[in-house]
Short mmCIF file of C-alpha atoms in Angstrom, two decimals:
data_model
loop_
_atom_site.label_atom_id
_atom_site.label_comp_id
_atom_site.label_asym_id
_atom_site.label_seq_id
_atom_site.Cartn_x
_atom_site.Cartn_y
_atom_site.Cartn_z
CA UNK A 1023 -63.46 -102.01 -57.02
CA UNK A 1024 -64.12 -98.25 -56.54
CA UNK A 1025 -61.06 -96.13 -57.33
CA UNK A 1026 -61.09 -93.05 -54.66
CA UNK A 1027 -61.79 -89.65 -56.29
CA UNK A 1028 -58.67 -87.63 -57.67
CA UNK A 1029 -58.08 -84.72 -55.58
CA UNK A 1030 -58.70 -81.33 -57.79
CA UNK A 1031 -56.22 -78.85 -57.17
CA UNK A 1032 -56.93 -75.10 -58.12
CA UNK A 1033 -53.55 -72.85 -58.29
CA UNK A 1034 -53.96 -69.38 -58.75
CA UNK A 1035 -50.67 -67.30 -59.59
CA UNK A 1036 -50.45 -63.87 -59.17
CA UNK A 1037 -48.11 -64.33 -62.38
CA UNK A 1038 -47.90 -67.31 -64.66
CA UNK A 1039 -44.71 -69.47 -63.49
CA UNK A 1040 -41.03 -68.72 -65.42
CA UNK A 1041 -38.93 -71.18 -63.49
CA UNK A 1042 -35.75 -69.70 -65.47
CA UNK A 1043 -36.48 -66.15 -64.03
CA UNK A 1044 -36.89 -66.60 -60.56
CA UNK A 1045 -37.00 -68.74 -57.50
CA UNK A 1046 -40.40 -68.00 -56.74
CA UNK A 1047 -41.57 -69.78 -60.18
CA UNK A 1048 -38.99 -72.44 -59.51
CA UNK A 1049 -40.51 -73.27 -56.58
CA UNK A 1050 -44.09 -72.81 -57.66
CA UNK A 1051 -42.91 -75.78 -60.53
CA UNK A 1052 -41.51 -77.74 -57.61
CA UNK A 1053 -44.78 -77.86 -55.72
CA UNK A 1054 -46.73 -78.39 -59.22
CA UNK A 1055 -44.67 -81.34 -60.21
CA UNK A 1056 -44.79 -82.55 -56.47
CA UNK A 1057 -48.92 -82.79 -57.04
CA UNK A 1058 -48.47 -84.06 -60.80
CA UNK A 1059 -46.39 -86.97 -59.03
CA UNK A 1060 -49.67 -88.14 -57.05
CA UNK A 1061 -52.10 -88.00 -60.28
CA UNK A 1062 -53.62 -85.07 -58.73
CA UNK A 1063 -55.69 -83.10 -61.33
CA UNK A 1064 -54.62 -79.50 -61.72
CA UNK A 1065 -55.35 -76.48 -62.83
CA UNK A 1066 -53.61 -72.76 -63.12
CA UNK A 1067 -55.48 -69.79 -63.49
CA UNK A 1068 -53.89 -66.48 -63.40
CA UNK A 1069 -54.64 -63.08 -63.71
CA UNK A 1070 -51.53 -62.08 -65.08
CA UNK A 1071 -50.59 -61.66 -69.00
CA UNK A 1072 -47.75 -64.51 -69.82
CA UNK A 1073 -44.26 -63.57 -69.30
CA UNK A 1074 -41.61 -63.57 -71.89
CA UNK A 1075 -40.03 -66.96 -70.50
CA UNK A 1076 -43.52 -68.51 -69.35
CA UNK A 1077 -43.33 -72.67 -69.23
CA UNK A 1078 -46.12 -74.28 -70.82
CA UNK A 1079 -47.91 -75.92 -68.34
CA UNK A 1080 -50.35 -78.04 -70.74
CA UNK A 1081 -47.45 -80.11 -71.95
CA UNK A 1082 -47.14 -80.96 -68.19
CA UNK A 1083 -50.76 -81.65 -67.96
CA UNK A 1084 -52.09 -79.09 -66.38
CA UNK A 1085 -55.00 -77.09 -67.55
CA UNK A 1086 -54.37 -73.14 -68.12
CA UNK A 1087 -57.32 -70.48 -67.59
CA UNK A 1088 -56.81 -67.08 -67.41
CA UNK A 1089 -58.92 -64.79 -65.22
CA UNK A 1090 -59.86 -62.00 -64.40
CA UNK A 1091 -60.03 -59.29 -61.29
CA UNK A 1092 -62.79 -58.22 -60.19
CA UNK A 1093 -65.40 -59.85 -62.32
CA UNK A 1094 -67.50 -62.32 -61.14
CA UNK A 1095 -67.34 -64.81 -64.33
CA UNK A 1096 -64.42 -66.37 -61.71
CA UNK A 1097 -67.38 -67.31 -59.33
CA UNK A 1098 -68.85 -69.42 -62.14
CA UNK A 1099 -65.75 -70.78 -63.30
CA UNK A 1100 -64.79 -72.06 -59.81
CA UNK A 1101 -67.76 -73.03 -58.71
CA UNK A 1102 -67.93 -75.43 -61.84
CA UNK A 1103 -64.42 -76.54 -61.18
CA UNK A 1104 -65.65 -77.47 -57.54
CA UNK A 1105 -61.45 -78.14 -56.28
CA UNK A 1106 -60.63 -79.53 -52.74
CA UNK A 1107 -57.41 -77.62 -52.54
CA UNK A 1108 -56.82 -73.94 -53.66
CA UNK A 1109 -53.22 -72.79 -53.76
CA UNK A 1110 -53.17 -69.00 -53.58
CA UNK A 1111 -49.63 -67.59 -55.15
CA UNK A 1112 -48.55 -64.91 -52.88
CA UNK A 1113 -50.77 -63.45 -50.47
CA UNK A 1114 -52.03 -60.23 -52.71
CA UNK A 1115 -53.85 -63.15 -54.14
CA UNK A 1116 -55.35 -64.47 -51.66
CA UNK A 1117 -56.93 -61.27 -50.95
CA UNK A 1118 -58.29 -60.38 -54.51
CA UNK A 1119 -59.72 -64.29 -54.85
CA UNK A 1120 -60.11 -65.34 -51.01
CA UNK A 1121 -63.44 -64.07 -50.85
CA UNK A 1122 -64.56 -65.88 -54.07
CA UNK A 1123 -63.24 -69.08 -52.86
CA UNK A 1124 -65.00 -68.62 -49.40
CA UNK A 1125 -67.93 -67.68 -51.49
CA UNK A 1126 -68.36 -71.01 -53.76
CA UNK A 1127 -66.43 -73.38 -52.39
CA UNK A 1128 -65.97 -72.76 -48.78
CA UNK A 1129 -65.00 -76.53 -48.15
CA UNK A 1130 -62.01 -76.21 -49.97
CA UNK A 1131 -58.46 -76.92 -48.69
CA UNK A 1132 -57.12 -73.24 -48.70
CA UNK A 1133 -53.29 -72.62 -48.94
CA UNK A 1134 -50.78 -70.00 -49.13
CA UNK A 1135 -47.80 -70.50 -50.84
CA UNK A 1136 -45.70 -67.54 -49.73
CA UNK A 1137 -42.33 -67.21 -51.69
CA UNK A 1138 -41.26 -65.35 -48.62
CA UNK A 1139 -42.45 -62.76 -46.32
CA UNK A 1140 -42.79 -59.89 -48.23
CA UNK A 1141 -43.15 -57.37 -45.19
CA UNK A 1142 -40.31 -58.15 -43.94
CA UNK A 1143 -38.34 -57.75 -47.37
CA UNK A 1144 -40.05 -54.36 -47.36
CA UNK A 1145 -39.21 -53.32 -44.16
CA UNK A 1146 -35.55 -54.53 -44.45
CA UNK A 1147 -35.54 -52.51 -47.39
CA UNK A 1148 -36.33 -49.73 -45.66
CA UNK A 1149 -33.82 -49.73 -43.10
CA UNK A 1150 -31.04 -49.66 -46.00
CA UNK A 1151 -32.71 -46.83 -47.69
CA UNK A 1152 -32.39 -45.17 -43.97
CA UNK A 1153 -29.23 -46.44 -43.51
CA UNK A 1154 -27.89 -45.15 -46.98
CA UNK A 1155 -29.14 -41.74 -45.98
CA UNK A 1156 -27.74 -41.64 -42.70
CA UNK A 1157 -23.97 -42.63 -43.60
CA UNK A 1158 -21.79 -42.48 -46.80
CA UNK A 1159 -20.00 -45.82 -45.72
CA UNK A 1160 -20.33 -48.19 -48.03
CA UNK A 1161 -17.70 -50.29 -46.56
CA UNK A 1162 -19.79 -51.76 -43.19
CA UNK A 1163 -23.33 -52.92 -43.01
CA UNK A 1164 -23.03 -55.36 -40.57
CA UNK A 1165 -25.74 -53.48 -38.00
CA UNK A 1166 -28.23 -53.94 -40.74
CA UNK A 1167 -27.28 -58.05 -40.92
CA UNK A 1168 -27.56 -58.42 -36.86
CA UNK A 1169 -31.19 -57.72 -35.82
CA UNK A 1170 -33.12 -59.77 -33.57
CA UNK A 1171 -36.66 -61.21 -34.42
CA UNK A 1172 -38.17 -58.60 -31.91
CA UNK A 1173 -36.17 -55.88 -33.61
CA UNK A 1174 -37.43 -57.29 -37.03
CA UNK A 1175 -40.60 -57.45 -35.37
CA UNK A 1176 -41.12 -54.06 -34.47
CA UNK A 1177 -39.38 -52.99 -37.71
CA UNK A 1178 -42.96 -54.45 -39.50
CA UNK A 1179 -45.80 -54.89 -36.87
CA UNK A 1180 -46.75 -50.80 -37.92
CA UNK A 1181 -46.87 -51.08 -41.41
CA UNK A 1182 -49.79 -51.48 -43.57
CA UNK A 1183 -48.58 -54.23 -45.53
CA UNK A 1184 -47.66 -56.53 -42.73
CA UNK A 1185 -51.12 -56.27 -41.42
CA UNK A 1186 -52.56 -57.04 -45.09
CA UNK A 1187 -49.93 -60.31 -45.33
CA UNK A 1188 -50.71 -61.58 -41.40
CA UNK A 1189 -54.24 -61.31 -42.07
CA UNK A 1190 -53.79 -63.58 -45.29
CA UNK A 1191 -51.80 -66.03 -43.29
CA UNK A 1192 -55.23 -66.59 -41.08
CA UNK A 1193 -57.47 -66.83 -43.68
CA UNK A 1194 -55.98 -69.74 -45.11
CA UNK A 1195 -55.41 -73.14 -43.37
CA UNK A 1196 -52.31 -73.76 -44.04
CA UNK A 1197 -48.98 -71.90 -45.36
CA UNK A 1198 -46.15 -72.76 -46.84
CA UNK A 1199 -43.11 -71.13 -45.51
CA UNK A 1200 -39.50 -71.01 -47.23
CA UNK A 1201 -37.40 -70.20 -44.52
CA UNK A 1202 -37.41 -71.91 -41.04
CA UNK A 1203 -36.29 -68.32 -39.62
CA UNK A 1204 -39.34 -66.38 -41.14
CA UNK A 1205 -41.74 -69.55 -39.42
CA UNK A 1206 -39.56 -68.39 -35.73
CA UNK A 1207 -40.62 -64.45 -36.10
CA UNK A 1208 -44.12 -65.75 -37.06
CA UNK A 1209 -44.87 -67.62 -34.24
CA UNK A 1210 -42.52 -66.33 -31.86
CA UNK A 1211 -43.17 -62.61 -32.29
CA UNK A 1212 -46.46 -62.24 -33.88
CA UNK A 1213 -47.97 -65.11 -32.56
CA UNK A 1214 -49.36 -67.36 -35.40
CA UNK A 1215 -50.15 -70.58 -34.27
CA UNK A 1216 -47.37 -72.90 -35.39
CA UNK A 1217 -49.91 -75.31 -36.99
CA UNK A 1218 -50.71 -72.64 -39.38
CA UNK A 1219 -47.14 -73.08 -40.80
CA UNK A 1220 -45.29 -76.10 -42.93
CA UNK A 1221 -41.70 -75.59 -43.69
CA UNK A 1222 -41.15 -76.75 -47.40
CA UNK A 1223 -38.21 -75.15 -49.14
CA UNK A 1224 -36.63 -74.85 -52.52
CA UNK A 1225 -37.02 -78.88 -52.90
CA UNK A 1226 -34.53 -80.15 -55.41
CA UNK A 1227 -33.26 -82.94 -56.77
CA UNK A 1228 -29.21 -84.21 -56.72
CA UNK A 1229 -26.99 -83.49 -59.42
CA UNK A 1230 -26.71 -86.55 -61.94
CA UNK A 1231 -23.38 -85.50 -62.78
CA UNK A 1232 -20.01 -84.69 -61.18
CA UNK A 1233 -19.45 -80.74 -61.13
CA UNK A 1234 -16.78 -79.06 -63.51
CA UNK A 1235 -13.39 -79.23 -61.99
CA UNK A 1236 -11.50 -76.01 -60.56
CA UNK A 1237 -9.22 -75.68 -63.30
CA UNK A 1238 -11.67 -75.70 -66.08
CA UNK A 1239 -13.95 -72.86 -64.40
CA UNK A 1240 -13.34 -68.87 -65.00
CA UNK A 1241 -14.70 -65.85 -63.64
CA UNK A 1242 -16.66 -64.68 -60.99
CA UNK A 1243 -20.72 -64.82 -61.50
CA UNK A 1244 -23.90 -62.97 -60.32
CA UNK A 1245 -27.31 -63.68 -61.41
CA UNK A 1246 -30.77 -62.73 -60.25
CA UNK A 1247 -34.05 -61.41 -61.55
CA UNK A 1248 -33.45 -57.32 -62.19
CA UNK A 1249 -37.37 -57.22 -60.99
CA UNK A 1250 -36.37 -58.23 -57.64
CA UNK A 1251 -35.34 -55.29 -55.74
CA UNK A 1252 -32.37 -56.84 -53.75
CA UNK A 1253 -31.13 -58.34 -56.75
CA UNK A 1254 -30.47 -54.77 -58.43
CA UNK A 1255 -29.46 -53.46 -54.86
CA UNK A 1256 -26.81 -56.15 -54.85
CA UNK A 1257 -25.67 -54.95 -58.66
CA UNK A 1258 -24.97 -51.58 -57.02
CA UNK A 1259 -23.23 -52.58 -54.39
CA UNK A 1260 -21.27 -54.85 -56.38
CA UNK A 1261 -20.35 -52.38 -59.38
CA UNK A 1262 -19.58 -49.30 -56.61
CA UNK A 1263 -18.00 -50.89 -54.16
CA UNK A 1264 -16.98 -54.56 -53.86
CA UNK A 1265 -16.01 -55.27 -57.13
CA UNK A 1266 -13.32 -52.76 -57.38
CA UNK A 1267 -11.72 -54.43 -54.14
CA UNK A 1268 -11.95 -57.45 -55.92
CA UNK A 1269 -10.17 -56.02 -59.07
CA UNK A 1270 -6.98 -54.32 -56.90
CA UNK A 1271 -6.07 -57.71 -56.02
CA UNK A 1272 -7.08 -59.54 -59.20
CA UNK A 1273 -6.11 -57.39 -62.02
CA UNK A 1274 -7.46 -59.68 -64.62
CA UNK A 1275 -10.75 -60.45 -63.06
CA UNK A 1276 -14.33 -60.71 -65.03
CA UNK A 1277 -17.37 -61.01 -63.26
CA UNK A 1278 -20.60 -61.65 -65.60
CA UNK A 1279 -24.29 -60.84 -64.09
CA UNK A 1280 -27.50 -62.54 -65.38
CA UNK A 1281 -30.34 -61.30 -65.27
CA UNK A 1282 -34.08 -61.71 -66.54
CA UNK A 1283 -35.90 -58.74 -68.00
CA UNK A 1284 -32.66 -56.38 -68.27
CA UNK A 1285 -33.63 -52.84 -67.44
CA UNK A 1286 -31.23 -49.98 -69.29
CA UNK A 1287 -30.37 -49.16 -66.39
CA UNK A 1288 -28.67 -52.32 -65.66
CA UNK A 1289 -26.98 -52.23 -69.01
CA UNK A 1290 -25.73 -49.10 -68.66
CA UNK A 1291 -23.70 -50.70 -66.10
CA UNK A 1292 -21.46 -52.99 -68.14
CA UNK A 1293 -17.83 -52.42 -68.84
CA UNK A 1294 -15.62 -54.93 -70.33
CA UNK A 1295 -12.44 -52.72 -69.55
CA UNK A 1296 -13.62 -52.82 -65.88
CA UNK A 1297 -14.24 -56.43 -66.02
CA UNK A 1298 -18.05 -55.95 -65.31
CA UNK A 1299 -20.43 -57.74 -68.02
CA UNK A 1300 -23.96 -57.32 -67.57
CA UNK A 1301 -24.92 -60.54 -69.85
CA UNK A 1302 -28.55 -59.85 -69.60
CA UNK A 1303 -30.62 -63.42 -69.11
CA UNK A 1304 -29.39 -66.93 -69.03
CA UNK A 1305 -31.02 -69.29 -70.81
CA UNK A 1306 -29.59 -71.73 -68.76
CA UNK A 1307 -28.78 -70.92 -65.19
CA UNK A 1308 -27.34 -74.14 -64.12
CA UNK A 1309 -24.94 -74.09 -67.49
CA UNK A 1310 -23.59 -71.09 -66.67
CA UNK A 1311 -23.30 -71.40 -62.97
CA UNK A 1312 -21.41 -74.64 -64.13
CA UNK A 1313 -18.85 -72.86 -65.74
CA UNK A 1314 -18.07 -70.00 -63.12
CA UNK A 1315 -15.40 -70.44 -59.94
CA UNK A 1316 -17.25 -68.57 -57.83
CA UNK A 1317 -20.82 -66.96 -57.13
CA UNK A 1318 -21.53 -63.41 -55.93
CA UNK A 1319 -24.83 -62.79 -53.92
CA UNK A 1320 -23.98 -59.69 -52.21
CA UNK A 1321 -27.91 -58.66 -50.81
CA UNK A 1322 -28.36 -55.82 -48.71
CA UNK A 1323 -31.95 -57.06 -47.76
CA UNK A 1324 -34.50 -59.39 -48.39
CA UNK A 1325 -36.55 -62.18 -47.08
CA UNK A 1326 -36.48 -66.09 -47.67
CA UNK A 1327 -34.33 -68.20 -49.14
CA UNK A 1328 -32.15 -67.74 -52.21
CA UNK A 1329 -32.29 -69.80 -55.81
CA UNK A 1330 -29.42 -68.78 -56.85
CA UNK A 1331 -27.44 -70.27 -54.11
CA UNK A 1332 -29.14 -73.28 -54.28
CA UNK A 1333 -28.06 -73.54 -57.89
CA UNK A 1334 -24.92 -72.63 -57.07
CA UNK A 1335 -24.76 -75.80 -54.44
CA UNK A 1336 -26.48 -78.05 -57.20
CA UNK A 1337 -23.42 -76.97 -59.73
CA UNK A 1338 -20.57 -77.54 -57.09
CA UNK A 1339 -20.10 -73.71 -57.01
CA UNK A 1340 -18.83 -71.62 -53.88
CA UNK A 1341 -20.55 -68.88 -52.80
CA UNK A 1342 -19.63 -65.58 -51.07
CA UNK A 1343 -23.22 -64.04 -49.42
CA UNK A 1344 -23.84 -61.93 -46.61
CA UNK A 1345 -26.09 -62.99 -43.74
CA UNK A 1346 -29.12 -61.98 -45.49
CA UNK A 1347 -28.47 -64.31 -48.21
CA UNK A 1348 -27.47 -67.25 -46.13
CA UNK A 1349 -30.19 -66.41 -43.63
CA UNK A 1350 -32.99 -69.51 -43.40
CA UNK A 1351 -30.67 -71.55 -45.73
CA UNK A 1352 -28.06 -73.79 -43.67
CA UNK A 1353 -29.63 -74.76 -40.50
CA UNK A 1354 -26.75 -76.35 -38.68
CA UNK A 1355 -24.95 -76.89 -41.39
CA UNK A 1356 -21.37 -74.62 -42.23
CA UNK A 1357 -21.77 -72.11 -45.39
CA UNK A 1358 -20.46 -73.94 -48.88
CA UNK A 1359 -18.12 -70.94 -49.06
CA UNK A 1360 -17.99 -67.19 -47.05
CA UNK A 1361 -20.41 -65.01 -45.59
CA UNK A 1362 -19.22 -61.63 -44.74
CA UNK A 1363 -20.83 -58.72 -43.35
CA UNK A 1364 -18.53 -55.88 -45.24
CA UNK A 1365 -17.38 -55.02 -48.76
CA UNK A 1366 -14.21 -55.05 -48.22
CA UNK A 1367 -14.60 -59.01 -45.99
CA UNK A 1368 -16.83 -59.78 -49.28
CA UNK A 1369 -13.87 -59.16 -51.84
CA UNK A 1370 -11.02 -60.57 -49.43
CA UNK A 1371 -13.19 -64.08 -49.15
CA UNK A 1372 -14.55 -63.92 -52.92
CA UNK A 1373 -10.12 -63.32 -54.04
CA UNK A 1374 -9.63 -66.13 -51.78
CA UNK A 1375 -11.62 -68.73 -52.64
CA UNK A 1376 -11.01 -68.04 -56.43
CA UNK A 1377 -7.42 -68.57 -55.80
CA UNK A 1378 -7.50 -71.42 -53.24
CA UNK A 1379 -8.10 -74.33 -54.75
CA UNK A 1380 -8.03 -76.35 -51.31
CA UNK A 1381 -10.40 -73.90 -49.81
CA UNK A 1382 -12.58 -74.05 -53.04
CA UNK A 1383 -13.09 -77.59 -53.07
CA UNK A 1384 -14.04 -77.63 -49.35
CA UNK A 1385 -16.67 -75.39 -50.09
CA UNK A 1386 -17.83 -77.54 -52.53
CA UNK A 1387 -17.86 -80.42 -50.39
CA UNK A 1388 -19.75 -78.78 -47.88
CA UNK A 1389 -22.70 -77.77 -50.78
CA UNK A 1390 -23.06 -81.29 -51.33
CA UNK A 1391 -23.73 -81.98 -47.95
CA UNK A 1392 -25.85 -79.13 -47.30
CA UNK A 1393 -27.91 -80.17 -49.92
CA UNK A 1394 -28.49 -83.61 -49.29
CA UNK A 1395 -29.29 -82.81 -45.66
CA UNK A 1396 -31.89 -79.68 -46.48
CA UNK A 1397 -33.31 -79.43 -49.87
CA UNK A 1398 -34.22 -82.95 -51.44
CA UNK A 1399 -36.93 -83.15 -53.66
CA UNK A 1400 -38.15 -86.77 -52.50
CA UNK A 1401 -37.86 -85.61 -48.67
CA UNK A 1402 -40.28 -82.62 -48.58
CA UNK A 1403 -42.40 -83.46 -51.47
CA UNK A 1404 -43.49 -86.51 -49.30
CA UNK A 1405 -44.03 -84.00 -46.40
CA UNK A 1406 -46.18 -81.84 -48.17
CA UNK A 1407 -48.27 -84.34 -49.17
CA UNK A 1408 -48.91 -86.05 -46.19
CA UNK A 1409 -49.65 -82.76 -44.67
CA UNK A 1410 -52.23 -81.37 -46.88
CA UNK A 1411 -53.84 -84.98 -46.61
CA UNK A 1412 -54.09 -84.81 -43.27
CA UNK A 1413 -55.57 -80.98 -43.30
CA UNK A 1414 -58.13 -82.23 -45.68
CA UNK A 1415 -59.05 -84.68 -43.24
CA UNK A 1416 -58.76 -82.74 -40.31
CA UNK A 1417 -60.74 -79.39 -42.46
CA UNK A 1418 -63.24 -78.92 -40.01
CA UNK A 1419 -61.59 -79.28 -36.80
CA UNK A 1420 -58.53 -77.32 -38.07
CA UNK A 1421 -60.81 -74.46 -38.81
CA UNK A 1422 -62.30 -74.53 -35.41
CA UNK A 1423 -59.15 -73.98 -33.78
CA UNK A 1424 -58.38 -71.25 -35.60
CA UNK A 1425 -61.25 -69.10 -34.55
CA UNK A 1426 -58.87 -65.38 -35.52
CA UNK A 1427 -59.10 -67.32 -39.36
CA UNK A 1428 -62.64 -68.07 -39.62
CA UNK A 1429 -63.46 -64.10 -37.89
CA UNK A 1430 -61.15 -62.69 -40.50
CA UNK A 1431 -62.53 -65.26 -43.54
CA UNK A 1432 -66.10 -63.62 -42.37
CA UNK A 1433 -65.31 -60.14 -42.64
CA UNK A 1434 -62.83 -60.34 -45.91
CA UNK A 1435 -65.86 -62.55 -47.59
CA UNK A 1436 -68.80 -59.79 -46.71
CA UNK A 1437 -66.29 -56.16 -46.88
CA UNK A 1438 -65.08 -57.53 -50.40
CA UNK A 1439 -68.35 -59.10 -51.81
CA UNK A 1440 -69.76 -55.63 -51.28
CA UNK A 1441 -67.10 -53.58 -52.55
CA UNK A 1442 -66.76 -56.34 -56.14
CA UNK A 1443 -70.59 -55.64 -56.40
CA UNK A 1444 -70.12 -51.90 -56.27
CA UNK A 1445 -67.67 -52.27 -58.62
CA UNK A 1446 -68.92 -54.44 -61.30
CA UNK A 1447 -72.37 -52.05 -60.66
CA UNK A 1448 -70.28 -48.78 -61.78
CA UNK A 1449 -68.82 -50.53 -64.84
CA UNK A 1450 -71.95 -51.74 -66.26
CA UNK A 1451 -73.28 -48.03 -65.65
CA UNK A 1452 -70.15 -46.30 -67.65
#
């Protein structure tokens, strides 16, 4: 009997995946391992050099090329590899290889795994940096934590980077969206067709053991890449502001940030006789999370959901967040802990829950349930699956319907072949 051909999966990252650094490459592993599970064949290519905490994808099974931009050996390369899906990493991607793809294998499954929107973390970001200017509170930033999608909206529709990332959405035929409340202003405010969109989360799998007990945890915790901008924002905040609230009404307090790829700035931060220890990078998130009472994730801005307070669920730890941080992340569902909209609500909730044991372990309780009910590995790994099946089946049809992707595929394929060959023309000529 004829076994059916294994589907060939290209990924290409815009950096090689460090699952212990950030979310994004957490996630990225999550949707690897989800292919790896249905004997898929895959392979990564990246332009990127490898990171200091890079996983080694060959022991997974997975082939590793590297690449380059702008240079037409990547024409050969794919062309050779001949994949039915392509997996773009982040949409700057899509726009540097799109073309390529269109170019050699223009039958191929394209997708856009987006980590989040990044125009709207830009444009948040913005509004505190206008925000920070035009008061010297650092108390209140609840107006920033209220908008509407329409506000958000016309926040980003201006900008140049919005229009790169929309346009990135079309091209491919499917994208995979984070956070249910980035899919809303998508198709709600700048009108992307909803089939365009699949929801697939942080997708994880339940704890195997029961979490460490109240009394045998300690200290308050932060931890986030320092490369992320809201993660260092948050530090700030944090060292300036909340955690000296925290300290008037817990004397003895320690909080301990982790963080990959430690900038001196960030270490210039710690002080032990202030209770603030910058710890620099965990090697193992989950262990430490383990072993904290409570988790600090005080962001000022950003965009979709947040793997730190997913870990922080997985490990039976409460969490104190703002709206941005619990924003796309509990659905229906109450927050495993407190989210506050002011440093001084922040440190009053954060003293509160460390002290409370009652309170703690209903936090807890409500983690558990949150993540049974929104993040299981088996759940949306089947989903995903069955949806890029039926978009491979559907290819043709799909692309029909969206005639804005197909106009927009067109002119990124011709604008960018022309400007690669006046590239690579220039370089030969130096």
């Amino acid at each position: 009997m004829t076994q059916p051909p294994v589907t060939k999966v290209l990924v290409i990252g815009y950096v090689w995946p460090e699952p212990r650094s950030s979310a994004a490459s957490g996630h990225v592993m999550q949707i690897l391992e989800t292919f790896l599970q249905q004997g898929w064949d895959i392979t990564f290519a990246s332009p990127a050099g490898p990171g200091e905490h890079k996983a080694d994808l060959t022991e997974l099974g997975i082939r590793e090329v590297p690449i380059e931009l702008n240079n037409s050996s990547f024409d050969t390369f794919i062309g050779e590899l001949a994949p039915d899906i392509v997996l773009f990493d982040q949409f700057m991607i899509e726009e540097q290889f799109g073309w390529r793809v269109e170019k050699r294998c223009p039958d191929a499954l394209r997708v856009l795994e987006t980590s989040d929107l990044q125009s709207l973390r830009h444009a948040r970001h913005q509004r505190l940096k206008e925000r920070l200017k035009a008061s010297d509170d650092a108390n209140d930033f609840s107006e920033l934590f209220a908008p509407a999608l329409r506000e958000e909206f016309e926040l980003m529709a201006d900008t140049d980077l919005a229009k790169r990332e929309i346009a990135a959405l079309y091209r491919c035929d499917l994208n995979l969206m984070i956070s249910e409340v980035e899919i809303e202003l998508l198709v709600e405010q700048f009108k992307l067709p909803r089939t365009l969109l699949h929801w697939c989360p942080l997708m994880v799998d339940p704890p195997s053991v029961p979490p460490v007990a109240f009394e045998h945890r300690a200290h308050f915790l932060s931890i986030g890449n320092f490369r992320h901008a809201p993660n260092w924002d948050a530090v700030l905040w944090m060292k300036n502001t909340i955690w000296p609230l925290i300290r008037q009404q817990l004397p003895t307090a320690q909080l301990h940030i982790y963080g990959a790829y430690t900038p001196p700035k960030a270490t210039a931060l710690h002080n032990a006789a202030q209770g603030f220890h910058v710890m620099n990078w965990a090697e193992d998130a989950l262990q430490v999370m383990s072993a904290a009472r409570v988790c600090l994730a005080p962001l000022r801005f950003g965009a979709g959901i947040k793997g730190k307070l997913v870990d922080a669920m997985l490990t039976g730890t409460p969490s104190v967040t703002t709206p941005i941080g619990a924003e796309g992340m509990q659905g229906d569902h109450p927050w495993p802990g407190a989210v506050a909209q002011s440093a001084q609500a922040f440190a009053d909730c954060a003293v509160q829950l460390y002290k409370n044991e009652s309170d703690w372990r209903q936090a807890q309780l409500l983690g558990k349930t949150l993540l049974t009910d929104r993040y299981q590995q088996s759940m949306h790994g089947v989903a995903l699956v069955e949806r890029l099946r039926d978009c491979l089946q559907r290819l043709p049809q799909l692309r029909r319907d969206n005639f804005t992707g197909s106009m927009l595929r067109h002119h990124s394929h011709k604008s960018t072949q022309y400007m690669s060959q006046w590239i690579e023309a220039k370089n030969r000529t130096l």
